[in-house]
Coordinates of C-alpha atoms in Angstrom, one line a residue:
X1 CA -12.5 -5.3 15.2
X2 CA -11.7 -3.8 18.6
X3 CA -14.5 -6.2 20.2
X4 CA -15.9 -3.3 22.3
X5 CA -19.6 -2.6 22.6
X6 CA -21.8 0.3 23.7
X7 CA -24.0 -0.4 26.7
X8 CA -27.7 0.0 25.9
X9 CA -28.5 2.1 28.9
X10 CA -26.0 4.7 27.4
X11 CA -27.6 4.7 23.9
X12 CA -31.1 5.2 25.8
X13 CA -29.5 8.5 27.4
X14 CA -27.9 9.6 24.0
X15 CA -24.6 9.8 25.6
X16 CA -21.9 8.1 23.9
X17 CA -20.6 5.5 26.2
X18 CA -16.9 5.3 27.0
X19 CA -15.5 1.7 27.6
X20 CA -13.2 1.1 30.2
X21 CA -9.6 1.6 29.5
X22 CA -7.9 -1.6 28.3
X23 CA -5.5 -3.0 30.8
X24 CA -2.0 -1.8 30.3
X25 CA -3.3 1.4 28.7
X26 CA -2.5 3.3 32.1
X27 CA -4.5 6.6 31.6
X28 CA -3.9 9.5 29.3
X29 CA -0.1 9.4 29.6
X30 CA -0.1 5.5 29.0
X31 CA -2.3 5.9 25.9
X32 CA 0.1 8.3 24.3
X33 CA 3.1 6.2 25.1
X34 CA 1.3 3.3 23.5
X35 CA 0.7 5.5 20.6
X36 CA 4.5 6.1 20.5
X37 CA 5.3 2.5 20.4
X38 CA 2.7 1.8 17.4
X39 CA 4.1 4.7 15.2
X40 CA 7.5 3.4 15.8
X41 CA 6.5 0.2 14.5
X42 CA 4.7 1.7 11.5
X43 CA 7.5 4.0 10.6
X44 CA 9.9 1.0 10.3
X45 CA 7.3 -0.8 8.0
X46 CA 6.9 2.3 5.7
X47 CA 10.6 3.2 5.7
X48 CA 11.2 -0.4 4.5
X49 CA 8.5 -0.3 1.8
X50 CA 10.4 2.7 -0.1
X51 CA 14.1 2.3 1.1
X52 CA 14.8 -0.4 -1.6
X53 CA 13.9 1.8 -4.5
X54 CA 17.2 3.8 -4.6
X55 CA 19.1 0.5 -4.0
X56 CA 17.8 -1.4 -6.9
X57 CA 20.8 -0.4 -9.3
X58 CA 23.3 -1.6 -6.7
X59 CA 21.5 -4.8 -6.0
X60 CA 21.4 -5.5 -9.8
X61 CA 25.0 -4.7 -10.3
X62 CA 26.0 -7.1 -7.3
X63 CA 23.5 -10.0 -7.5
X64 CA 22.9 -9.6 -11.3
X65 CA 19.3 -10.8 -11.2
X66 CA 17.4 -11.3 -14.2
X67 CA 14.5 -8.8 -15.3
X68 CA 11.8 -11.3 -13.7
X69 CA 13.9 -11.8 -10.4
X70 CA 14.4 -8.1 -10.2
X71 CA 10.7 -7.6 -10.5
X72 CA 10.1 -10.4 -7.9
X73 CA 12.8 -8.7 -5.4
X74 CA 10.5 -5.5 -5.4
X75 CA 7.2 -7.3 -5.6
X76 CA 7.4 -10.1 -3.2
X77 CA 7.1 -7.7 -0.1
X78 CA 4.0 -5.9 -1.2
X79 CA 2.4 -9.2 -2.7
X80 CA 2.8 -11.3 0.5
X81 CA 1.8 -8.6 2.7
X82 CA -1.3 -8.2 0.8
X83 CA -2.2 -11.6 0.7
X84 CA -1.8 -12.1 4.4
X85 CA -3.4 -8.7 5.9
X86 CA -6.8 -10.1 6.3
X87 CA -5.6 -13.5 7.7
X88 CA -3.3 -12.0 10.5
X89 CA -5.9 -9.2 11.2
X90 CA -8.4 -12.0 12.2
X91 CA -5.7 -14.2 13.8
X92 CA -4.9 -11.1 16.2
X93 CA -8.7 -10.6 16.9
X94 CA -8.7 -14.5 18.1
X95 CA -5.2 -15.0 20.0
X96 CA -4.3 -11.3 20.8
X97 CA -3.3 -8.3 18.5
X98 CA 0.0 -7.7 20.8
X99 CA 0.9 -11.4 20.5
X100 CA 0.6 -11.3 16.7
X101 CA 2.4 -7.8 16.7
X102 CA 5.3 -9.1 18.7
X103 CA 5.6 -12.2 16.6
X104 CA 5.5 -10.0 13.6
X105 CA 8.5 -8.1 15.0
X106 CA 10.6 -11.2 15.4
X107 CA 9.9 -12.3 11.9
X108 CA 10.7 -8.8 10.7
X109 CA 14.1 -8.8 12.1
X110 CA 14.9 -12.3 10.9
X111 CA 13.9 -11.7 7.4
X112 CA 16.0 -8.1 7.5
X113 CA 19.1 -10.2 8.4
X114 CA 18.5 -12.7 5.8
X115 CA 18.0 -9.7 3.2
X116 CA 21.0 -7.9 4.2
X117 CA 23.3 -10.8 3.6
X118 CA 21.5 -12.7 0.7
X119 CA 24.3 -14.1 -1.5
X120 CA 21.8 -14.7 -4.6
X121 CA 18.7 -13.1 -5.9
X122 CA 16.7 -16.1 -5.0
X123 CA 17.6 -15.7 -1.4
X124 CA 16.8 -12.0 -1.6
X125 CA 13.4 -12.8 -3.1
X126 CA 12.8 -15.3 -0.2
X127 CA 13.7 -12.6 2.4
X128 CA 11.6 -10.1 0.8
X129 CA 8.5 -12.4 1.0
X130 CA 9.4 -13.3 4.7
X131 CA 9.5 -9.3 5.2
X132 CA 5.9 -9.4 3.7
X133 CA 4.8 -12.0 6.5
X134 CA 6.2 -9.7 9.3
X135 CA 4.7 -6.5 7.9
X136 CA 1.2 -8.2 7.5
X137 CA 1.3 -9.1 11.0
X138 CA 2.5 -5.5 12.2
X139 CA 0.3 -3.2 10.2
X140 CA -3.2 -4.3 11.1
X141 CA -2.3 -5.0 14.4
X142 CA -1.0 -1.3 15.2
X143 CA -4.4 0.1 14.1
X144 CA -6.4 -2.3 16.1
X145 CA -4.7 -1.8 19.2
X146 CA -4.8 2.0 18.6
X147 CA -8.7 1.7 18.2
X148 CA -8.8 -0.3 21.4
X149 CA -6.5 2.1 23.6
X150 CA -8.4 5.3 22.4
X151 CA -12.0 4.5 23.1
X152 CA -12.8 8.4 23.0
X153 CA -13.5 9.4 19.4
X154 CA -11.9 12.9 19.6
X155 CA -8.5 11.5 21.1
X156 CA -8.6 8.9 18.7
X157 CA -9.0 11.2 15.9
X158 CA -5.9 13.0 17.0
X159 CA -3.9 9.6 17.5
X160 CA -4.9 8.7 14.1
X161 CA -3.7 11.9 12.7
X162 CA -0.2 11.2 14.4
X163 CA -0.3 7.9 13.3
X164 CA -1.0 8.7 9.6
X165 CA 1.6 11.6 9.6
X166 CA 4.0 9.0 10.8
X167 CA 3.4 6.7 7.8
X168 CA 3.9 9.7 5.7
X169 CA 7.0 10.7 7.0
X170 CA 8.4 7.2 6.9
X171 CA 7.7 7.0 3.0
X172 CA 9.3 10.4 2.5
X173 CA 12.4 9.6 4.6
X174 CA 12.9 6.1 3.1
X175 CA 14.5 6.9 -0.4
X176 CA 16.7 9.5 1.8
X177 CA 17.6 6.9 4.3
X178 CA 18.7 4.3 1.6
X179 CA 20.6 7.0 -0.4
X180 CA 22.7 8.1 2.7
X181 CA 23.4 4.4 3.6
X182 CA 24.5 3.6 0.0
X183 CA 26.9 6.6 0.0
X184 CA 28.9 4.8 2.9
X185 CA 27.7 1.1 2.9
X186 CA 26.7 -1.6 0.7
X187 CA 23.1 -2.2 -0.3
X188 CA 22.6 -4.7 2.6
X189 CA 22.5 -1.7 4.9
X190 CA 19.2 -0.5 4.1
X191 CA 17.9 -3.8 5.5
X192 CA 20.3 -4.2 8.3
X193 CA 19.3 -0.7 10.1
X194 CA 15.8 -2.9 10.9
X195 CA 17.6 -5.1 13.5
X196 CA 18.6 -2.4 16.4
X197 CA 15.0 -0.7 15.9
X198 CA 13.2 -4.2 16.2
X199 CA 15.6 -5.2 19.2
X200 CA 14.3 -2.1 21.0
X201 CA 10.7 -2.6 19.9
X202 CA 10.5 -6.1 21.2
X203 CA 10.8 -5.4 24.7
X204 CA 9.1 -2.2 24.7
X205 CA 6.1 -3.7 23.1
X206 CA 6.0 -6.4 25.4
X207 CA 6.0 -4.1 28.4
X208 CA 4.0 -1.1 27.2
X209 CA 1.4 -2.5 24.6
X210 CA -1.9 -3.9 26.1
X211 CA -3.2 -7.1 25.0
X212 CA -6.8 -7.0 23.5
X213 CA -9.0 -9.6 21.3
X214 CA -12.1 -9.0 19.3
X215 CA -15.1 -11.3 18.7
X216 CA -14.6 -14.8 17.4
X217 CA -17.8 -15.4 15.6
X218 CA -17.4 -18.3 13.0
X219 CA -14.3 -20.6 12.2
X220 CA -11.2 -19.0 11.0
X221 CA -11.1 -19.4 7.0
X222 CA -7.5 -20.3 6.5
X223 CA -8.6 -22.3 3.4
X224 CA -9.9 -19.1 2.0
X225 CA -6.8 -17.2 2.8
X226 CA -4.6 -19.7 1.1
X227 CA -7.0 -19.6 -2.1
X228 CA -6.7 -16.1 -2.4
X229 CA -2.9 -15.9 -1.7
X230 CA -2.2 -18.8 -4.5
X231 CA -4.4 -17.1 -6.8
X232 CA -2.9 -13.8 -6.6
X233 CA 0.5 -15.3 -7.0
X234 CA -0.5 -17.2 -9.8
X235 CA -2.0 -14.3 -11.8
X236 CA 1.0 -12.0 -11.1
X237 CA 3.5 -14.7 -12.3
X238 CA 1.3 -14.8 -15.6
X239 CA 1.4 -11.1 -15.7
X240 CA 5.4 -11.0 -15.5
X241 CA 5.9 -13.5 -18.3
X242 CA 3.6 -11.8 -20.8
X243 CA 6.4 -9.8 -22.3
X244 CA 8.6 -12.7 -22.8
X245 CA 6.0 -15.2 -24.2
X246 CA 2.5 -13.7 -24.4
X247 CA 0.9 -17.0 -25.9
X248 CA 3.4 -19.6 -24.3
X249 CA 2.2 -22.2 -21.4
X250 CA 4.4 -20.4 -18.9
X251 CA 2.1 -17.3 -19.3
X252 CA -1.3 -18.8 -20.0
X253 CA -1.3 -21.5 -17.4
X254 CA -0.5 -19.2 -14.4
X255 CA -3.0 -16.6 -15.7
X256 CA -5.8 -19.4 -16.0
X257 CA -4.9 -20.8 -12.6
X258 CA -5.0 -17.6 -10.8
X259 CA -8.5 -16.7 -12.4
X260 CA -9.7 -20.2 -11.3
X261 CA -8.5 -19.9 -7.9
X262 CA -9.6 -16.5 -7.2
X263 CA -13.1 -17.3 -8.8
X264 CA -13.2 -20.2 -6.2
X265 CA -12.1 -17.8 -3.3
X266 CA -14.9 -15.4 -4.2
X267 CA -17.5 -18.3 -4.4
X268 CA -16.4 -19.7 -1.0
X269 CA -16.7 -16.1 0.5
X270 CA -20.3 -15.6 -0.7
X271 CA -21.4 -19.0 0.9
X272 CA -19.7 -18.6 4.2
X273 CA -21.7 -16.9 7.2
X274 CA -18.5 -15.3 8.3
X275 CA -16.4 -14.6 5.3
X276 CA -13.0 -13.2 5.5
X277 CA -14.0 -10.6 2.9
X278 CA -17.4 -9.2 2.5
X279 CA -17.7 -9.8 -1.2
X280 CA -21.4 -8.6 -1.2
X281 CA -20.0 -5.1 -0.2
X282 CA -18.3 -4.8 -3.4
X283 CA -21.5 -5.0 -5.1
X284 CA -22.5 -1.5 -3.6
X285 CA -21.7 1.2 -6.1
X286 CA -19.7 3.4 -3.4
X287 CA -18.0 0.8 -1.9
X288 CA -17.2 -1.2 -4.9
X289 CA -16.1 1.6 -7.0
X290 CA -14.0 2.9 -4.2
X291 CA -12.0 -0.2 -3.8
X292 CA -11.6 -0.5 -7.7
X293 CA -10.4 3.0 -7.9
X294 CA -7.9 2.3 -5.3
X295 CA -6.4 -0.7 -7.1
X296 CA -6.6 1.3 -10.5
X297 CA -4.7 4.4 -8.9
X298 CA -1.8 2.2 -7.4
X299 CA -1.7 -0.2 -10.2
X300 CA -1.0 2.7 -12.7
X301 CA 1.7 4.4 -10.6
X302 CA 3.5 2.3 -8.0
X303 CA 6.1 0.9 -10.6
X304 CA 7.0 4.3 -11.6
X305 CA 8.8 4.8 -8.5
X306 CA 11.1 1.9 -9.2
X307 CA 11.5 3.1 -12.8
X308 CA 12.2 6.8 -11.7
X309 CA 15.0 5.7 -9.3
X310 CA 16.7 3.8 -12.1
X311 CA 16.2 6.7 -14.5
X312 CA 17.7 9.2 -12.1
X313 CA 20.8 7.0 -11.1
X314 CA 21.6 5.2 -14.5
X315 CA 20.5 7.6 -17.2
X316 CA 21.0 10.9 -15.2
X317 CA 24.1 9.6 -13.2
X318 CA 23.0 10.7 -9.9
X319 CA 24.2 9.4 -6.7
X320 CA 21.7 7.3 -4.5
X321 CA 21.5 10.3 -2.1
X322 CA 20.8 12.7 -5.0
X323 CA 18.2 10.5 -6.0
X324 CA 16.4 10.3 -2.7
X325 CA 16.5 14.1 -2.8
X326 CA 15.2 14.4 -6.2
X327 CA 12.3 12.0 -5.1
X328 CA 11.5 13.7 -1.9
X329 CA 9.1 16.5 -3.4
X330 CA 6.7 13.7 -4.5
X331 CA 6.3 12.3 -0.8
X332 CA 6.1 16.0 0.5
X333 CA 3.4 16.7 -1.8
X334 CA 1.5 13.7 -0.8
X335 CA 1.9 14.6 2.9
X336 CA 0.5 18.1 2.1
X337 CA -2.4 16.7 0.2
X338 CA -3.3 14.3 3.1
X339 CA -3.3 17.2 5.6
X340 CA -5.8 19.2 3.2
X341 CA -7.7 16.1 2.4
X342 CA -10.4 16.6 5.0
X343 CA -11.4 20.2 3.8
X344 CA -11.1 19.3 0.2
X345 CA -13.5 16.5 0.6
X346 CA -16.0 18.5 2.4
X347 CA -15.8 21.2 -0.1
X348 CA -15.7 18.8 -3.3
X349 CA -17.4 15.7 -2.4
X350 CA -15.9 12.4 -2.9
X351 CA -17.0 12.3 -6.9
X352 CA -15.4 15.4 -7.8
X353 CA -12.5 15.0 -5.5
X354 CA -11.3 11.4 -6.8
X355 CA -12.1 12.6 -10.2
X356 CA -9.9 15.8 -9.9
X357 CA -7.1 13.7 -8.3
X358 CA -7.2 11.1 -11.3
X359 CA -6.9 14.1 -13.6
X360 CA -4.1 15.9 -12.0
X361 CA -2.2 12.7 -11.8
X362 CA -3.0 11.8 -15.3
X363 CA -1.6 15.5 -16.2
X364 CA 1.7 14.9 -13.9
X365 CA 2.5 11.6 -15.9
X366 CA 1.9 13.1 -19.2
X367 CA 3.9 15.9 -18.1
X368 CA 7.0 13.5 -17.2
X369 CA 6.9 12.2 -20.7
X370 CA 9.0 15.0 -21.6
X371 CA 11.8 13.5 -19.8
X372 CA 15.0 12.5 -21.9
X373 CA 18.5 11.7 -21.5
X374 CA 19.4 15.4 -20.2
X375 CA 18.8 16.5 -16.4
X376 CA 15.5 18.6 -16.4
X377 CA 15.3 19.6 -12.7
X378 CA 12.1 21.8 -13.2
X379 CA 10.2 19.3 -15.1
X380 CA 11.0 16.8 -12.5
X381 CA 10.1 19.0 -9.7
X382 CA 6.7 20.1 -11.4
X383 CA 5.8 16.4 -12.3
X384 CA 6.7 14.8 -8.9
X385 CA 4.7 17.5 -7.0
X386 CA 1.6 17.2 -9.1
X387 CA 1.9 13.4 -8.9
X388 CA 2.3 13.2 -5.1
X389 CA -0.7 15.7 -4.8
X390 CA -2.9 13.9 -7.2
X391 CA -2.3 10.5 -5.9
X392 CA -2.9 11.3 -2.5
X393 CA -6.2 13.0 -3.0
X394 CA -7.4 10.3 -5.2
X395 CA -6.8 7.7 -2.5
X396 CA -8.1 9.8 0.5
X397 CA -11.4 10.5 -1.3
X398 CA -11.4 6.6 -2.2
X399 CA -10.9 5.3 1.2
X400 CA -13.4 8.0 2.8
X401 CA -16.0 7.0 0.5
X402 CA -15.5 3.1 1.4
X403 CA -15.5 3.7 5.0
X404 CA -18.6 5.8 4.8
X405 CA -20.5 3.2 2.9
X406 CA -19.6 0.6 5.5
X407 CA -21.4 -0.2 8.5
X408 CA -19.8 1.2 11.7
X409 CA -19.3 -2.3 13.1
X410 CA -17.5 -3.3 10.2
X411 CA -15.3 -0.3 9.6
X412 CA -12.2 -2.2 10.9
X413 CA -12.7 -5.1 8.1
X414 CA -13.5 -2.1 5.5
X415 CA -10.2 -0.6 6.3
X416 CA -8.4 -3.7 6.0
X417 CA -10.0 -4.5 2.6
X418 CA -8.8 -1.1 1.5
X419 CA -5.4 -1.9 2.8
X420 CA -5.4 -5.2 1.0
X421 CA -6.6 -3.5 -2.2
X422 CA -3.8 -1.1 -2.1
X423 CA -1.2 -3.6 -1.6
X424 CA -2.4 -6.0 -4.2
X425 CA -2.4 -3.0 -6.6
X426 CA 1.1 -2.3 -5.8
X427 CA 2.1 -5.8 -6.5
X428 CA 0.2 -6.3 -9.6
X429 CA 1.2 -2.6 -10.8
X430 CA 5.0 -3.2 -10.5
X431 CA 4.6 -6.5 -12.5
X432 CA 2.5 -4.9 -15.3
X433 CA 4.4 -1.8 -15.7
X434 CA 7.8 -3.5 -15.4
X435 CA 6.6 -5.7 -18.4
X436 CA 5.5 -2.9 -20.4
X437 CA 9.0 -1.2 -19.7
X438 CA 11.0 -4.3 -20.6
X439 CA 8.9 -4.9 -23.6
X440 CA 9.7 -1.5 -24.9
X441 CA 13.5 -1.5 -23.7
X442 CA 14.7 -4.8 -25.0
X443 CA 14.3 -4.2 -28.8
X444 CA 16.5 -0.9 -28.4
X445 CA 19.7 -3.2 -27.6
X446 CA 19.2 -6.2 -29.7
X447 CA 21.3 -5.0 -32.5
X448 CA 23.9 -2.6 -31.5
X449 CA 27.0 -2.4 -33.9
X450 CA 30.2 -4.2 -32.7
X451 CA 28.1 -6.1 -29.8
X452 CA 28.2 -9.8 -30.0
X453 CA 24.7 -11.5 -30.0
X454 CA 25.4 -13.0 -26.6
X455 CA 26.2 -10.1 -24.9
X456 CA 23.2 -8.2 -26.6
X457 CA 20.8 -11.0 -25.0
X458 CA 22.3 -10.1 -21.8
X459 CA 21.9 -6.6 -22.0
X460 CA 18.2 -6.9 -22.8
X461 CA 17.6 -8.0 -19.2
X462 CA 17.8 -4.4 -17.5
X463 CA 19.6 -1.1 -18.0
X464 CA 22.0 -2.1 -15.2
X465 CA 22.6 -5.4 -16.8
X466 CA 23.6 -3.5 -20.2
X467 CA 26.0 -1.3 -18.3
X468 CA 27.8 -4.3 -16.9
X469 CA 28.1 -6.0 -20.3
X470 CA 29.4 -2.7 -21.6
X471 CA 32.0 -2.4 -19.1
X472 CA 33.2 -6.0 -20.1
X473 CA 33.3 -5.1 -23.7
X474 CA 35.1 -1.8 -23.4
X475 CA 36.0 0.3 -26.2
X476 CA 33.8 1.6 -29.2
X477 CA 31.2 -1.2 -28.6
X478 CA 30.9 -0.6 -25.1
X479 CA 30.2 2.9 -25.7
X480 CA 27.7 2.3 -28.2
X481 CA 25.9 -0.2 -26.0
X482 CA 25.8 2.2 -23.2
X483 CA 24.3 5.0 -25.5
X484 CA 21.6 2.7 -26.9
X485 CA 20.7 1.1 -23.7
X486 CA 20.1 4.8 -22.2
X487 CA 18.0 5.7 -25.4
X488 CA 16.1 2.5 -25.1
X489 CA 15.5 2.9 -21.3
X490 CA 14.0 6.7 -21.9
X491 CA 11.7 5.1 -24.6
X492 CA 10.6 2.6 -22.3
X493 CA 9.9 4.9 -19.7
X494 CA 7.8 6.8 -21.8
X495 CA 5.8 4.1 -23.1
X496 CA 5.1 3.2 -19.3
X497 CA 4.0 6.7 -18.5
X498 CA 1.5 6.5 -21.4
X499 CA 0.0 3.6 -20.3
X500 CA -0.2 4.7 -16.7
X501 CA -2.1 7.9 -18.3
X502 CA -4.7 5.8 -19.8
X503 CA -5.2 3.7 -16.7
X504 CA -5.8 6.8 -14.8
X505 CA -8.2 8.4 -17.3
X506 CA -10.0 5.1 -16.9
X507 CA -10.2 5.7 -13.4
X508 CA -11.5 9.1 -13.7
X509 CA -14.5 7.8 -15.6
X510 CA -14.9 5.0 -12.9
X511 CA -14.9 7.7 -10.3
X512 CA -18.2 9.2 -11.6
X513 CA -20.1 6.4 -10.0
X514 CA -18.9 7.6 -6.4
X515 CA -21.4 9.8 -4.3
X516 CA -21.7 13.2 -5.1
X517 CA -21.6 14.7 -1.8
X518 CA -20.5 13.3 1.8
X519 CA -23.3 11.4 3.6
X520 CA -25.1 13.7 6.2
X521 CA -25.2 11.1 8.6
X522 CA -23.7 7.7 9.5
X523 CA -24.3 5.4 6.8
X524 CA -24.6 2.4 8.9
X525 CA -27.5 4.0 11.1
X526 CA -29.4 5.3 7.9
X527 CA -29.3 1.8 6.3
X528 CA -32.5 -0.4 7.0
X529 CA -31.7 -3.3 8.9
X530 CA -32.7 -5.8 6.1
X531 CA -30.1 -4.5 3.9
X532 CA -26.7 -6.1 3.2
X533 CA -24.3 -4.8 5.8
X534 CA -27.1 -3.5 8.4
X535 CA -26.5 -3.7 11.9
X536 CA -26.8 -7.2 13.6
X537 CA -29.9 -8.1 16.0
X538 CA -30.0 -5.7 18.9
X539 CA -28.1 -2.9 17.3
X540 CA -30.6 -1.8 14.8
X541 CA -33.1 -0.9 17.7
X542 CA -33.5 2.5 19.2
X543 CA -34.0 3.2 22.9
X544 CA -37.6 1.7 23.1
X545 CA -36.3 -1.7 21.7
X546 CA -38.7 -1.4 18.5
X547 CA -36.6 -1.9 15.3
X548 CA -35.9 1.1 13.4
X549 CA -36.7 3.7 16.3
X550 CA -34.6 6.7 16.2
X551 CA -32.8 7.3 19.7
X552 CA -33.2 10.8 21.1
X553 CA -30.7 13.3 19.6
X554 CA -29.8 11.0 16.8
X555 CA -29.5 13.6 14.2
X556 CA -27.0 15.8 16.2
X557 CA -24.9 12.6 16.9
X558 CA -24.7 11.5 13.3
X559 CA -23.5 15.2 12.4
X560 CA -20.8 15.0 15.2
X561 CA -19.8 11.5 13.8
X562 CA -19.6 12.9 10.2
X563 CA -17.5 15.6 11.3
X564 CA -15.2 13.3 13.3
X565 CA -15.0 10.8 10.3
X566 CA -13.7 13.7 8.0
X567 CA -11.0 14.7 10.6
X568 CA -10.2 11.4 12.3
X569 CA -10.8 8.7 9.9
X570 CA -9.8 11.2 7.2
X571 CA -6.4 11.5 8.7
X572 CA -6.0 7.8 8.6
X573 CA -6.6 7.8 4.7
X574 CA -3.9 10.4 4.2
X575 CA -1.2 7.6 4.6
X576 CA -2.7 5.8 1.6
X577 CA 0.3 6.8 -0.8
X578 CA 2.8 5.6 2.0
X579 CA 2.1 2.0 1.9
X580 CA 3.4 1.0 -1.5

């Protein structure tokens, strides 16, 4: 996606060519300055992805959203972002990545202000969707510019390592930042902090970031992107309504519409010479299995972060800051797993690493089913550490296997597809697990002694709503409702954990289709030119110009590339957990 090419003369001499530094990079010091700006952008997006988790109870108490609205408040950001990642990634290649990045800054700032002062749940959902638009502009542009500014693979490995570490730190501090703000301000402050950061990022990015574009082969498939976005929105809407009316038209129609639109999108991509998504790549075992495992992992777990925050605050009675501290071991374990990921991958191989990750994560989820209405710090700590470690090594192995199977010239597209799979899994997972949670929770508060039928119906929307209704009732009836709601929520949490465990065990079975060991060389070079995903004409030739002829020293260079992929691209994968 960077648009740079390797001179043929350099290939014949077996010396990796170094493209000229992009305009504005300004040498070594300038490149690292650019990295600082890019990392600051990523930090903001990563923090914003998790900062809302601890604010959900406060939002619920203030705006009184329904259960569906509450799901959309959290779900709108990742779903919109996932729908538009490929669209804005290709737009940046055509009109300029810095231009798209700066526009993303502006939209992100506008959406943050709108979210901070949202008077109704509907406005907050719209603001979260607009935040997803800004995030979709920022995320692919940061990595594309980084790849352009650091043409040397060794420098780029270090830069990508810093980039991924910043993403991990952002996810780790998000709940802490949210908790600290909620100790002193209202819930809108978790969005308002974006404004001064964006005000500084806009002029810094305009002055320091270089402009770059990639190739512009083929028309830009806006219609295909719209098909995908509409199909995904319809499918998730249907999933959200399964618990309320499983066989009703409000559930069946969106599900069918989503399936039809997504089928049309796949058909369109298969017929286009320059598709947005390389659908044919999904048929290859390594690539397709890795993408499926990414979706399954995130689908099984991402909704638990939202539920865990509510459990800690509303059931155990912890403050927002205390909730953030309790969730911190999960993110720290994920950071540690990311740092150890490259070594684990070399020792275990993709198949065993991903399978082990699924099993460890399933063990953590089953361990957490022992939670009840009393505080169990040791159980929470052990479960969260295992959860963070298992989730991260699973995603690390999936992403590496996917990128290794992709041709080198399409590595950027493969990374974008993995990012999209993660975000889609997050959106659908929150909807699915939230639906399971609501279906298990609602019956527990339907017939509480002394509680009127109308109040009981309102209490079924969420635990926060039940507490509000109990406060209005007061007396013995209110106390009974609080007790029943807490008991029902814990029951719903256990049912959700069991569903997650089943999905994770299915993922462990699916991971058996991944490669047993890491590829000894560059997958794109070893694939014959006639196969799907091979080099385009001219790139599959050796120094002699004969198709398939190997360049001198090719084996040594492939070994170097494999080592660089494990340390450099592998570092990027360690941020997989952070982008929920």
